[in-house]
PDB file of C-alpha atoms in Angstrom:
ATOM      1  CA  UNK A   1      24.967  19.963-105.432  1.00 66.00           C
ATOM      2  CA  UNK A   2      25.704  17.076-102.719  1.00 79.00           C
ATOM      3  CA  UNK A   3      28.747  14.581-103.367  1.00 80.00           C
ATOM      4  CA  UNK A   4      26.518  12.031-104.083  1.00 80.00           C
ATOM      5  CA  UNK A   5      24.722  13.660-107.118  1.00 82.00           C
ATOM      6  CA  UNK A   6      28.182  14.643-108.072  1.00 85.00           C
ATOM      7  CA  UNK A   7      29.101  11.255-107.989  1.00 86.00           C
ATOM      8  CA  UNK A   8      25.954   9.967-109.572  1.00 86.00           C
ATOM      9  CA  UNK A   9      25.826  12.921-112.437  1.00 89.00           C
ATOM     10  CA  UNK A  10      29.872  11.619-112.736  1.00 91.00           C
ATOM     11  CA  UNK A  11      29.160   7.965-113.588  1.00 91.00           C
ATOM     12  CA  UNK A  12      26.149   8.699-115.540  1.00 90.00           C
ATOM     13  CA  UNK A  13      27.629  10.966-117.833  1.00 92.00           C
ATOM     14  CA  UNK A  14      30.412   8.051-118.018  1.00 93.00           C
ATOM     15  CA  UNK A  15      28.562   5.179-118.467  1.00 93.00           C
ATOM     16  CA  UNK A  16      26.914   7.294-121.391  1.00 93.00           C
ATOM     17  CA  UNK A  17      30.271   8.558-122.870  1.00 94.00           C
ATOM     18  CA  UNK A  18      31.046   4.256-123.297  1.00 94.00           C
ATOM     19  CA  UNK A  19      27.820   3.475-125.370  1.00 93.00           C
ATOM     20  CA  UNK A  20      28.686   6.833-127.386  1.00 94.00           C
ATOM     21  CA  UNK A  21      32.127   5.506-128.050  1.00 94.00           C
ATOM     22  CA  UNK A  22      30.949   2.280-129.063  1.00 92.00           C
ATOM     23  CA  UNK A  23      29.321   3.888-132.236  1.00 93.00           C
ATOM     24  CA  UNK A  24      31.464   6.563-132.792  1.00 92.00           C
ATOM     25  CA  UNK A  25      34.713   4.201-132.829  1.00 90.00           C
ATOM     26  CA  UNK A  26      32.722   2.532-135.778  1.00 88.00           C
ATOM     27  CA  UNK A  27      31.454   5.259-137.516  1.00 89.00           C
ATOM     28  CA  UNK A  28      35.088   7.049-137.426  1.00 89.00           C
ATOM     29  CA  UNK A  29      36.883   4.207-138.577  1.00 85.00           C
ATOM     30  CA  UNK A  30      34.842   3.688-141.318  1.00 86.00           C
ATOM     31  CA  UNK A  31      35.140   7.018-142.374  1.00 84.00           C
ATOM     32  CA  UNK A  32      39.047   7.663-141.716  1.00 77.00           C
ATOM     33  CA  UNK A  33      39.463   3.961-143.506  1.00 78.00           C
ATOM     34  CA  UNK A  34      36.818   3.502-145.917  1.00 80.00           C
ATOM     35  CA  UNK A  35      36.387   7.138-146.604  1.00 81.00           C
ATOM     36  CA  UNK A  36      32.581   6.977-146.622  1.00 84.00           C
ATOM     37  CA  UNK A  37      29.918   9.289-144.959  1.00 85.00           C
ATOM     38  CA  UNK A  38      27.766   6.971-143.878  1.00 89.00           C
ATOM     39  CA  UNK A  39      24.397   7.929-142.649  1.00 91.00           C
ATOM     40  CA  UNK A  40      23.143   4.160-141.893  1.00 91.00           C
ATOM     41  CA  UNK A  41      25.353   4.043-138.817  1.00 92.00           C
ATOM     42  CA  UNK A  42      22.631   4.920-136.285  1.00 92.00           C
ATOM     43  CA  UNK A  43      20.271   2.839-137.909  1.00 94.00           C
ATOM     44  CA  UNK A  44      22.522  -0.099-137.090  1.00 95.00           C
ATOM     45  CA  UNK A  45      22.320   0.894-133.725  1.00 95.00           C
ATOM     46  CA  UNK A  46      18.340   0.732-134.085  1.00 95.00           C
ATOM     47  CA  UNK A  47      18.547  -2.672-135.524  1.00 95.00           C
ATOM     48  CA  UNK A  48      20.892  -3.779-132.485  1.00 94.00           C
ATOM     49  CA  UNK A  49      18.363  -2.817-130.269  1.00 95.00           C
ATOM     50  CA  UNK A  50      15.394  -4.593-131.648  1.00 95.00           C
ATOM     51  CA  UNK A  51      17.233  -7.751-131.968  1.00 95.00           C
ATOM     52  CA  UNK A  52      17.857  -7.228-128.379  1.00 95.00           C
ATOM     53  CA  UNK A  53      14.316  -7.438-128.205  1.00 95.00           C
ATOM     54  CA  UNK A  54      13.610  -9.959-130.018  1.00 94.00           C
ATOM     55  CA  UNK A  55      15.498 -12.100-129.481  1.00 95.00           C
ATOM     56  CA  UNK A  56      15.035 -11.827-125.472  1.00 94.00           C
ATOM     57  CA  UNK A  57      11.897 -11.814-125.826  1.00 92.00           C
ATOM     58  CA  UNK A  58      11.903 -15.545-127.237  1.00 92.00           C
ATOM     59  CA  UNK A  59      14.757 -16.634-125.323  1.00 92.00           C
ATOM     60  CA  UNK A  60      14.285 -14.953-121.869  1.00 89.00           C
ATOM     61  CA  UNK A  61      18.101 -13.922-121.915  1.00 92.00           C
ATOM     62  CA  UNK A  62      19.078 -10.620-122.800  1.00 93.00           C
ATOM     63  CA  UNK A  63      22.748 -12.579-123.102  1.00 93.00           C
ATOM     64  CA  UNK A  64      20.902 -14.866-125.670  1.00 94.00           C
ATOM     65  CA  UNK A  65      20.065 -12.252-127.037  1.00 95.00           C
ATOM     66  CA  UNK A  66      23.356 -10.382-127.845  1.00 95.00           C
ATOM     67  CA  UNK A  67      25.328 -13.738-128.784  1.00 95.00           C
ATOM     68  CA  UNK A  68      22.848 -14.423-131.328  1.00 95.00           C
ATOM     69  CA  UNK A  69      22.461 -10.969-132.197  1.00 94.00           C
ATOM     70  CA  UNK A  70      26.050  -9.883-133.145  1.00 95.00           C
ATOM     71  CA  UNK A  71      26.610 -12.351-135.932  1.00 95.00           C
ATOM     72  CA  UNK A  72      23.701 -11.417-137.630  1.00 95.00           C
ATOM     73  CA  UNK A  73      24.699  -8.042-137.665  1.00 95.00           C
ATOM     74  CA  UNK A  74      28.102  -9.082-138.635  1.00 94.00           C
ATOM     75  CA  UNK A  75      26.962 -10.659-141.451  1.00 95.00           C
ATOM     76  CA  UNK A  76      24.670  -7.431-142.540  1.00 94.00           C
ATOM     77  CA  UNK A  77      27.503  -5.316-142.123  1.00 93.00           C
ATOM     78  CA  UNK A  78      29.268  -7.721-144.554  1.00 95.00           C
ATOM     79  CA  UNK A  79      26.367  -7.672-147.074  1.00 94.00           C
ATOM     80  CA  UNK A  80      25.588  -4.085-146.641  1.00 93.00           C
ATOM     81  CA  UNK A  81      29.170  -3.660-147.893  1.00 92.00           C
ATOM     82  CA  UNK A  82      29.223  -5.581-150.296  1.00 91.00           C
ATOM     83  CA  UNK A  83      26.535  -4.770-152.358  1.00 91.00           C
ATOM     84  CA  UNK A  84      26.125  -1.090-151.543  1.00 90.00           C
ATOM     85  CA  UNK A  85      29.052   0.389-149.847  1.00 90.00           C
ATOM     86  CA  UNK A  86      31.666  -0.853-151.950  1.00 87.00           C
ATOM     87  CA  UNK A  87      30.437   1.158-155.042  1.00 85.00           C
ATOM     88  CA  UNK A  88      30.750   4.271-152.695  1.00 84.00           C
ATOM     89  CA  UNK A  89      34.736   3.851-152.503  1.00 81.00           C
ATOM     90  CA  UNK A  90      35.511   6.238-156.127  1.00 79.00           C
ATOM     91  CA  UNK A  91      32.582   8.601-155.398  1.00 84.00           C
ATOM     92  CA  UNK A  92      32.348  12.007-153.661  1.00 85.00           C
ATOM     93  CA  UNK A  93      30.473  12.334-150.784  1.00 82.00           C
ATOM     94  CA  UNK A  94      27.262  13.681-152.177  1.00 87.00           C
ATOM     95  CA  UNK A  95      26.920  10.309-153.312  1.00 89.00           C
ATOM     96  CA  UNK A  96      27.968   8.923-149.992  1.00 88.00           C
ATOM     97  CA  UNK A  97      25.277  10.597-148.301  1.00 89.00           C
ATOM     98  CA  UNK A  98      22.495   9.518-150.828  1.00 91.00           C
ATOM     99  CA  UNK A  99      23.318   6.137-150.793  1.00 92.00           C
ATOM    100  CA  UNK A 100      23.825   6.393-147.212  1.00 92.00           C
ATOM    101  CA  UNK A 101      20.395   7.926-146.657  1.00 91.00           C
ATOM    102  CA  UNK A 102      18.697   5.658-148.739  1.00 92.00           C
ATOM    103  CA  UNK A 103      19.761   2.975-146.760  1.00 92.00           C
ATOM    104  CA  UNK A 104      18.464   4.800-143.412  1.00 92.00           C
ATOM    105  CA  UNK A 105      14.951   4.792-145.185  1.00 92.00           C
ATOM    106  CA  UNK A 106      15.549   1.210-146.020  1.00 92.00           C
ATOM    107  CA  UNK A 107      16.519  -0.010-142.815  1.00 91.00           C
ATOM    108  CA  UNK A 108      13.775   2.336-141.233  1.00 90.00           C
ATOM    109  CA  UNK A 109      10.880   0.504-143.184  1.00 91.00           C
ATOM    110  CA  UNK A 110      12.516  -2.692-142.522  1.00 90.00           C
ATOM    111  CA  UNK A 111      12.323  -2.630-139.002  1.00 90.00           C
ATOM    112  CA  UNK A 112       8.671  -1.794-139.384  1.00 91.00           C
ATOM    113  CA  UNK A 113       7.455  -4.177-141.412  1.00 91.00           C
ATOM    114  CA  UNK A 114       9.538  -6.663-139.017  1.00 90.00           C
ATOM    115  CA  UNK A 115       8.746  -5.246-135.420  1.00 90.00           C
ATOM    116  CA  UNK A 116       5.616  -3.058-135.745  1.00 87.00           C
ATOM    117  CA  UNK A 117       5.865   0.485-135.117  1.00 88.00           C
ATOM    118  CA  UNK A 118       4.637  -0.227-131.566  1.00 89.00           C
ATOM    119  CA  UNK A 119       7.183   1.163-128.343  1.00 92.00           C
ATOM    120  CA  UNK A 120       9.182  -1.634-126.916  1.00 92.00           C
ATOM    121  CA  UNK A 121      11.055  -2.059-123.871  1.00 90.00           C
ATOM    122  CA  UNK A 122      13.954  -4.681-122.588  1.00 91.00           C
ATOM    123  CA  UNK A 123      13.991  -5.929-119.309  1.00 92.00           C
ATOM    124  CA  UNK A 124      17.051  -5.812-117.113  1.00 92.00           C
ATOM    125  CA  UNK A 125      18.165  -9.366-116.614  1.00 90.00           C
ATOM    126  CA  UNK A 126      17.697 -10.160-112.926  1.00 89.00           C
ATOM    127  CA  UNK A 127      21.122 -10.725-111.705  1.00 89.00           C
ATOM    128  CA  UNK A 128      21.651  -6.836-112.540  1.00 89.00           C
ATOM    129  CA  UNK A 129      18.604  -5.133-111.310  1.00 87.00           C
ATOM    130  CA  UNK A 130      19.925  -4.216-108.371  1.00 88.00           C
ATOM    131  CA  UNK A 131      21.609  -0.822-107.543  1.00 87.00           C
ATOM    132  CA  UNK A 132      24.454   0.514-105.280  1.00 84.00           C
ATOM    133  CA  UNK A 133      24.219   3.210-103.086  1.00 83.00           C
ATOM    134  CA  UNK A 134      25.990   6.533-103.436  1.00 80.00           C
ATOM    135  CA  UNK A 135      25.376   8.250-100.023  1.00 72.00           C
ATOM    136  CA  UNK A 136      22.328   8.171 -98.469  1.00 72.00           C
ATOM    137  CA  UNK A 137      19.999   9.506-101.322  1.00 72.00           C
ATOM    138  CA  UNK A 138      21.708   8.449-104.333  1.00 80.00           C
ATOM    139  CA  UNK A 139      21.479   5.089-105.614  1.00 85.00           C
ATOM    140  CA  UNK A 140      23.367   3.999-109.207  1.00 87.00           C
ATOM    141  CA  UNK A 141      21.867   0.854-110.980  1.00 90.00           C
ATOM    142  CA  UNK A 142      23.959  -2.558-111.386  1.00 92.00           C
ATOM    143  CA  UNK A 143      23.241  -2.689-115.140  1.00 93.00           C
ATOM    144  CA  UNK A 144      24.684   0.493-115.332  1.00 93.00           C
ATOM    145  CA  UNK A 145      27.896  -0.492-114.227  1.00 92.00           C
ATOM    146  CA  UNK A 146      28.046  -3.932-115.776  1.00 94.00           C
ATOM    147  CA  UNK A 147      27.688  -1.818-119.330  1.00 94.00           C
ATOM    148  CA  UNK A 148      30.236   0.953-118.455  1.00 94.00           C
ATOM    149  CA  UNK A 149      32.167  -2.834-117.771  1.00 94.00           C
ATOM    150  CA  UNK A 150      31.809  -4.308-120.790  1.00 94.00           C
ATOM    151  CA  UNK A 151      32.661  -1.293-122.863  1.00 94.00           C
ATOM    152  CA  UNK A 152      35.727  -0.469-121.328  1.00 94.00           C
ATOM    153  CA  UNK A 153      36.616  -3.895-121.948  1.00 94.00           C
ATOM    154  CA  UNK A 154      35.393  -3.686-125.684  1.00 93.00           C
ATOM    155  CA  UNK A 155      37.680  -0.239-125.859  1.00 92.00           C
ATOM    156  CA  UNK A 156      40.796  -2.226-124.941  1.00 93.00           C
ATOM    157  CA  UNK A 157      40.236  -4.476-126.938  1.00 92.00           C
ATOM    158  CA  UNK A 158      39.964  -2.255-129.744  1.00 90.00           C
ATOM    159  CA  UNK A 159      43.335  -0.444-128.460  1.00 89.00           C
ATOM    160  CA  UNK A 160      44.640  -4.069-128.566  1.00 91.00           C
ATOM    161  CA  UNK A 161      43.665  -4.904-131.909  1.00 89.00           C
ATOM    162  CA  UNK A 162      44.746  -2.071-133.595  1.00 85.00           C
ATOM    163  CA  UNK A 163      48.090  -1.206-131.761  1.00 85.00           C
ATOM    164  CA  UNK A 164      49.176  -5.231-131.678  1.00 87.00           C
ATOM    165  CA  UNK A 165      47.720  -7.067-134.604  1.00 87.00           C
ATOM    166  CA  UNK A 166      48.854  -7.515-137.687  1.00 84.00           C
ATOM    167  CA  UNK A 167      44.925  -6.728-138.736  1.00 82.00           C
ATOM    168  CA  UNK A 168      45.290  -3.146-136.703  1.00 82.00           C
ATOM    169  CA  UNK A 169      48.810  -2.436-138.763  1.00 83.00           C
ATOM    170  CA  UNK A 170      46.351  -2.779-142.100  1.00 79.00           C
ATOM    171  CA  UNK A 171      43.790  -0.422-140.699  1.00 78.00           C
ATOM    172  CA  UNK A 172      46.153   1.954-139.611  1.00 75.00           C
ATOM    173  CA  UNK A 173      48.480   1.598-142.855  1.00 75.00           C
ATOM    174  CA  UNK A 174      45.265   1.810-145.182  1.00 69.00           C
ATOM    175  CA  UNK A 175      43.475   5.118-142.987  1.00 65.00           C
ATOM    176  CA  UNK A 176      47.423   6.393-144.166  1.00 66.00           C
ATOM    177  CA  UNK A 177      47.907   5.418-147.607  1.00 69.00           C
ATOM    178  CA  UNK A 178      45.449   2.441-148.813  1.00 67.00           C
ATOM    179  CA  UNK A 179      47.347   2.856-152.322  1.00 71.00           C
ATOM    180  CA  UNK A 180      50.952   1.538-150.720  1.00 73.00           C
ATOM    181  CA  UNK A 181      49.272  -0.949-149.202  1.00 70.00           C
ATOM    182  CA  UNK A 182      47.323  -2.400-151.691  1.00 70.00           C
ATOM    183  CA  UNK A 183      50.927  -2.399-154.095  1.00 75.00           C
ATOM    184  CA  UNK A 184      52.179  -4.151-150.816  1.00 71.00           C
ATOM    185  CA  UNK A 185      49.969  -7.186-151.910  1.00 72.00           C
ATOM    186  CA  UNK A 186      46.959  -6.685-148.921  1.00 72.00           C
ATOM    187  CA  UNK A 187      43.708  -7.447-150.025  1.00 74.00           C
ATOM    188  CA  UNK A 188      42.529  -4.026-149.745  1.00 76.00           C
ATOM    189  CA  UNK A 189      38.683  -5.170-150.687  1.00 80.00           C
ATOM    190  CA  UNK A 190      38.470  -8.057-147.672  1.00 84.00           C
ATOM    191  CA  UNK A 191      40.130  -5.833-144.990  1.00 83.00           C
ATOM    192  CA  UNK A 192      37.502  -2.867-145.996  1.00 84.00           C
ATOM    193  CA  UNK A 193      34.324  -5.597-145.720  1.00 88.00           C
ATOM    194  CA  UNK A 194      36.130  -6.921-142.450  1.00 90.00           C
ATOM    195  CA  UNK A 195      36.496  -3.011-141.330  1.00 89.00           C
ATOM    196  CA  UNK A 196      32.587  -2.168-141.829  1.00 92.00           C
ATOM    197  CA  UNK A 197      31.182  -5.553-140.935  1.00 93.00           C
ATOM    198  CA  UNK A 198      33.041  -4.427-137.514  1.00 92.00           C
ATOM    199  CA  UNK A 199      31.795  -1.038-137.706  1.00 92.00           C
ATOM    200  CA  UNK A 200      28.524  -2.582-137.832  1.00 94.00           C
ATOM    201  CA  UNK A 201      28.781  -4.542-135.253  1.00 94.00           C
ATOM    202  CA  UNK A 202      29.689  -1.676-132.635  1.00 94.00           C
ATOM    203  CA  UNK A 203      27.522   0.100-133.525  1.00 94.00           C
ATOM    204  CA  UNK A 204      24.703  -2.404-133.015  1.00 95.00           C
ATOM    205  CA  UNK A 205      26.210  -4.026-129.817  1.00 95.00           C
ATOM    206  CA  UNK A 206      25.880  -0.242-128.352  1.00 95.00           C
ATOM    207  CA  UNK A 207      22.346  -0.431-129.136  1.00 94.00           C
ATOM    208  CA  UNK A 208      21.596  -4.026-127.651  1.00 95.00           C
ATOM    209  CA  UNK A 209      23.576  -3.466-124.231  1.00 94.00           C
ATOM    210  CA  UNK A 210      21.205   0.536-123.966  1.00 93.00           C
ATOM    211  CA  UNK A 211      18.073  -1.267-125.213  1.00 93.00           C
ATOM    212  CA  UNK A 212      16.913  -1.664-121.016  1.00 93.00           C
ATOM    213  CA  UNK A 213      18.304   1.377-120.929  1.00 91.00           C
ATOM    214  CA  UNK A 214      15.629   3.060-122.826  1.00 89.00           C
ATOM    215  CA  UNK A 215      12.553   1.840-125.262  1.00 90.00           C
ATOM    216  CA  UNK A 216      13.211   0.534-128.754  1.00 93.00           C
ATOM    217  CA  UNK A 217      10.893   2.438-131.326  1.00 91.00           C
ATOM    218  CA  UNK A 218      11.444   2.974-134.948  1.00 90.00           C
ATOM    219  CA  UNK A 219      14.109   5.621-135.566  1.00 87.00           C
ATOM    220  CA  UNK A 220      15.748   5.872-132.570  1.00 90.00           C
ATOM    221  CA  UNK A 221      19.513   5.802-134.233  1.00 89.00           C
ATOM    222  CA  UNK A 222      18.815   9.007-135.195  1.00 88.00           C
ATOM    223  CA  UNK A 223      19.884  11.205-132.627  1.00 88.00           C
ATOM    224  CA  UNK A 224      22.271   8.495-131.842  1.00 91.00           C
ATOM    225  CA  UNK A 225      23.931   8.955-135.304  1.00 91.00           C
ATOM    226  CA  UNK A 226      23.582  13.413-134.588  1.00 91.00           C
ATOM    227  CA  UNK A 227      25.783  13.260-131.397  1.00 92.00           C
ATOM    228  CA  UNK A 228      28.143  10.458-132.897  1.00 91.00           C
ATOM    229  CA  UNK A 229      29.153  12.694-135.930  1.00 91.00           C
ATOM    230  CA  UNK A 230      29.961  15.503-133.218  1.00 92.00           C
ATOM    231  CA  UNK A 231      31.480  13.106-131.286  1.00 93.00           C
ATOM    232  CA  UNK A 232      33.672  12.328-134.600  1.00 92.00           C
ATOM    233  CA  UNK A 233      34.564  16.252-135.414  1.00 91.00           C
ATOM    234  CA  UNK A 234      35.800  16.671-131.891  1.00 93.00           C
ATOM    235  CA  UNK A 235      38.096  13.787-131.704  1.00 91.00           C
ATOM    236  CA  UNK A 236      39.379  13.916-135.185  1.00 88.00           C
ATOM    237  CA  UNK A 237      38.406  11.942-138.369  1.00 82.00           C
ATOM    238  CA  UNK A 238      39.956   8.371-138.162  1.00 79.00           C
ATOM    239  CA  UNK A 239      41.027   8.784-134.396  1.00 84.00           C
ATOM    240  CA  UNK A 240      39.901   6.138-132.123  1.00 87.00           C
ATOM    241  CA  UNK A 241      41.399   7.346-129.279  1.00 89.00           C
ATOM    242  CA  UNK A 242      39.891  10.934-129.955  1.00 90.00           C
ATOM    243  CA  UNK A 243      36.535   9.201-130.336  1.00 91.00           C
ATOM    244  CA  UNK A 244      37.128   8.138-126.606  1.00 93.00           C
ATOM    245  CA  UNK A 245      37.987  11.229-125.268  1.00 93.00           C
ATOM    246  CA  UNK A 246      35.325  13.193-127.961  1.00 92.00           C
ATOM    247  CA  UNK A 247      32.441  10.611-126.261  1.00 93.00           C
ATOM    248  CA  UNK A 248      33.374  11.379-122.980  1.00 94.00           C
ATOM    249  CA  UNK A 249      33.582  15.332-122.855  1.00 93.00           C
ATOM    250  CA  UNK A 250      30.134  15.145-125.048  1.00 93.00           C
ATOM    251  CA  UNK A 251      28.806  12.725-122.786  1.00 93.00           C
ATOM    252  CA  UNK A 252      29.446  14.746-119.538  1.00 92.00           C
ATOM    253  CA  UNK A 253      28.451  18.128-120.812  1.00 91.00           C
ATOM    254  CA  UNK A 254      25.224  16.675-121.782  1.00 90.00           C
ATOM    255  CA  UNK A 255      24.605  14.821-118.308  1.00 90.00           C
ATOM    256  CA  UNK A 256      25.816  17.790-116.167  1.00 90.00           C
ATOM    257  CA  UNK A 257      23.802  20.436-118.674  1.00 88.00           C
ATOM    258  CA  UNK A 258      20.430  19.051-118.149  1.00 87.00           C
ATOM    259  CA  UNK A 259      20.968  19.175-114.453  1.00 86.00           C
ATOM    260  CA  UNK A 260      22.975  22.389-114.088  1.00 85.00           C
ATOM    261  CA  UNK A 261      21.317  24.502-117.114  1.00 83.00           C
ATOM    262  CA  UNK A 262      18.455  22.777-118.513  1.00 82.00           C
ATOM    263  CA  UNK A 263      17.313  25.649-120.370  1.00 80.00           C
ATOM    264  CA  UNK A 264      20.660  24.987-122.267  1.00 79.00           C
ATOM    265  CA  UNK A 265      20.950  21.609-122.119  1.00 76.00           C
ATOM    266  CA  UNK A 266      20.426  21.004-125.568  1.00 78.00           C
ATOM    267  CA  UNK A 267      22.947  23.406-126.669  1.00 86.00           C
ATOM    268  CA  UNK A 268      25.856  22.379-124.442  1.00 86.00           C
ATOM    269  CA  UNK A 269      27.504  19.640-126.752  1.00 88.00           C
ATOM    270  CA  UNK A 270      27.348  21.586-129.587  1.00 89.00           C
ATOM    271  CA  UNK A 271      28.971  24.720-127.428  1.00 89.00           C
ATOM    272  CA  UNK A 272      31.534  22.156-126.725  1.00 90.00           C
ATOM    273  CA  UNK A 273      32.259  20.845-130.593  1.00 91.00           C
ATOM    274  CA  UNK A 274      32.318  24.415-131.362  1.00 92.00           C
ATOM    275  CA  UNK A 275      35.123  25.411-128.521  1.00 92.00           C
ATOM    276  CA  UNK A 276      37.327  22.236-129.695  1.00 91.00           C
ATOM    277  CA  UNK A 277      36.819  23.742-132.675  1.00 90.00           C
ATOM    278  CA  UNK A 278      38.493  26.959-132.362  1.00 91.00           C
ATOM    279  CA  UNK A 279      40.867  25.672-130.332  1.00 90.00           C
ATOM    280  CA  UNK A 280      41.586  22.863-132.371  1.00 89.00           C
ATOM    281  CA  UNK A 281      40.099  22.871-136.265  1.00 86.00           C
ATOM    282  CA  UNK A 282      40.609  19.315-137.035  1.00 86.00           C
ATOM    283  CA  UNK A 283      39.634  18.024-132.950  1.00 85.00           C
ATOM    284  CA  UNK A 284      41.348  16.863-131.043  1.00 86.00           C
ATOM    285  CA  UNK A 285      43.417  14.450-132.248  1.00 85.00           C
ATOM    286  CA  UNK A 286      42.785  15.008-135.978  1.00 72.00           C
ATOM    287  CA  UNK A 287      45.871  14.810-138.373  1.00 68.00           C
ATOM    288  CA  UNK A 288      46.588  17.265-140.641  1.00 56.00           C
ATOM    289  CA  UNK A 289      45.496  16.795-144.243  1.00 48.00           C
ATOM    290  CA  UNK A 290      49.117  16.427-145.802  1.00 44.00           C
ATOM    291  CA  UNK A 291      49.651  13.878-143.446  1.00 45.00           C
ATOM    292  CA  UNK A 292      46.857  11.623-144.720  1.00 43.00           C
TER     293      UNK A 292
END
């Protein structure tokens, strides 16, 4: 293997572990807060995606596109909670994932009675189509980097919000003990439909900014949502900062697998949830139940 494709396989594998992050920071904060399975998370990255279509489509901007997009998923986020979610919060989790997975087939003929079951793709908007060179072979596209960009910037933010916010002390206090806080006088119910409207929205933004990555179709959140959950298990339930590093080691193992043993590719994250594992039960940066 040349430096180059080193270097290429390197920032591949990053730029992939970012988008992964996006959803997973979502999906394990709903979960360590809200204490729900939810199974509709990758098909709120679908729905990103086609709006990202859509709505670029119409308006020629994929930036259009995205500032329109992300309120609307805000706002289903907010619904979704509302009318469905919120009735989850004194069940067990069998109900969680029937609810959950009734919403996936929901959302799944909803998208196809809105966008056709036809294959679409986004273009790249032409400012980023270039590509820099890595070497004299390797090349590593623009758009590429401006996403890896914009989600590190998104996962500061998030660090920011939660660490030095009075919003991020709630979250943290309620993933803790959301009984103290609600006898603390917090409005427990609004900071759970602000939490998953959120939730929402990452995981939807993930799937706008990959949508010229790859071609929007009906069901693609579903593997999304597969490696997310692993993603989740090896950083720890409720851990943001273990969904970062989680994203990142299965990100890499799957970009360096397919070139280095393809014939195992598909195995390699799960060989690497299963090592955390055993090294670690609850990942990486899981807390242990009594101190929940």
């Amino acid at each position: 293997m040349t430096l180059s494709l080193f270097a290429l396989l390197l920032l591949n594998g990053a730029e992939y572990g970012l988008l992964l992050f996006l959803v997973a920071s979502g999906l394990t904060l709903i979960f360590g807060v809200l204490g729900v399975l939810n199974f509709a998370h990758g098909a709120f990255y679908m729905l990103g995606a086609y709006l990202a279509w859509w709505f670029a489509a119409r308006t020629g901007s994929l930036l259009a596109a995205v500032l329109i997009g992300l309120p609307v998923m805000l706002l289903s986020g907010w619904v979704v909670e509302r009318l469905a979610i919120s009735r989850l919060y004194a069940r067990d989790h069998l109900a969680h994932v029937l609810l959950t997975y009734g919403l996936v087939l929901i959302l799944g003929d909803l998208s196809r009675a809105l966008f056709g079951n036809d294959v679409h793709g986004v273009p790249i908007p032409a400012a980023l189509s270039g590509s820099v060179a890595l070497g004299e072979a390797q090349t590593w596209p623009v758009y590429r980097a401006f996403t890896s960009g914009v989600c590190l910037c998104v996962a500061f933010a998030i660090r920011q919000v939660l660490l030095r916010t009075r919003f991020g002390m709630r979250v943290r206090a309620g993933a803790a003990n959301p009984e103290m806080v609600e006898a603390l006088g917090v409005d427990v119910r609004r900071l759970l439909s602000i939490l998953f409207a959120a939730g929402t929205a990452l995981a939807a933004f993930a799937g706008m900014l990959a949508s010229p990555l790859t071609t929007v179709y009906p069901g693609l959140g579903d593997g999304v949502l597969i490696v997310s959950f692993v993603v989740v298990v090896i950083g720890g339930i409720g851990s943001v900062k273990g969904a970062f590093m989680g994203a990142m080691l299965v990100a890499l193992a799957d970009t360096f697998g397919k070139v280095l043993l393809p014939s195992l590719s598909s195995a390699m994250v799960y060989a690497v949830m299963a090592a955390v594992l055993l090294w670690r039960p609850r990942g990486l940066f899981g807390e242990p139940a009594e101190a929940r």
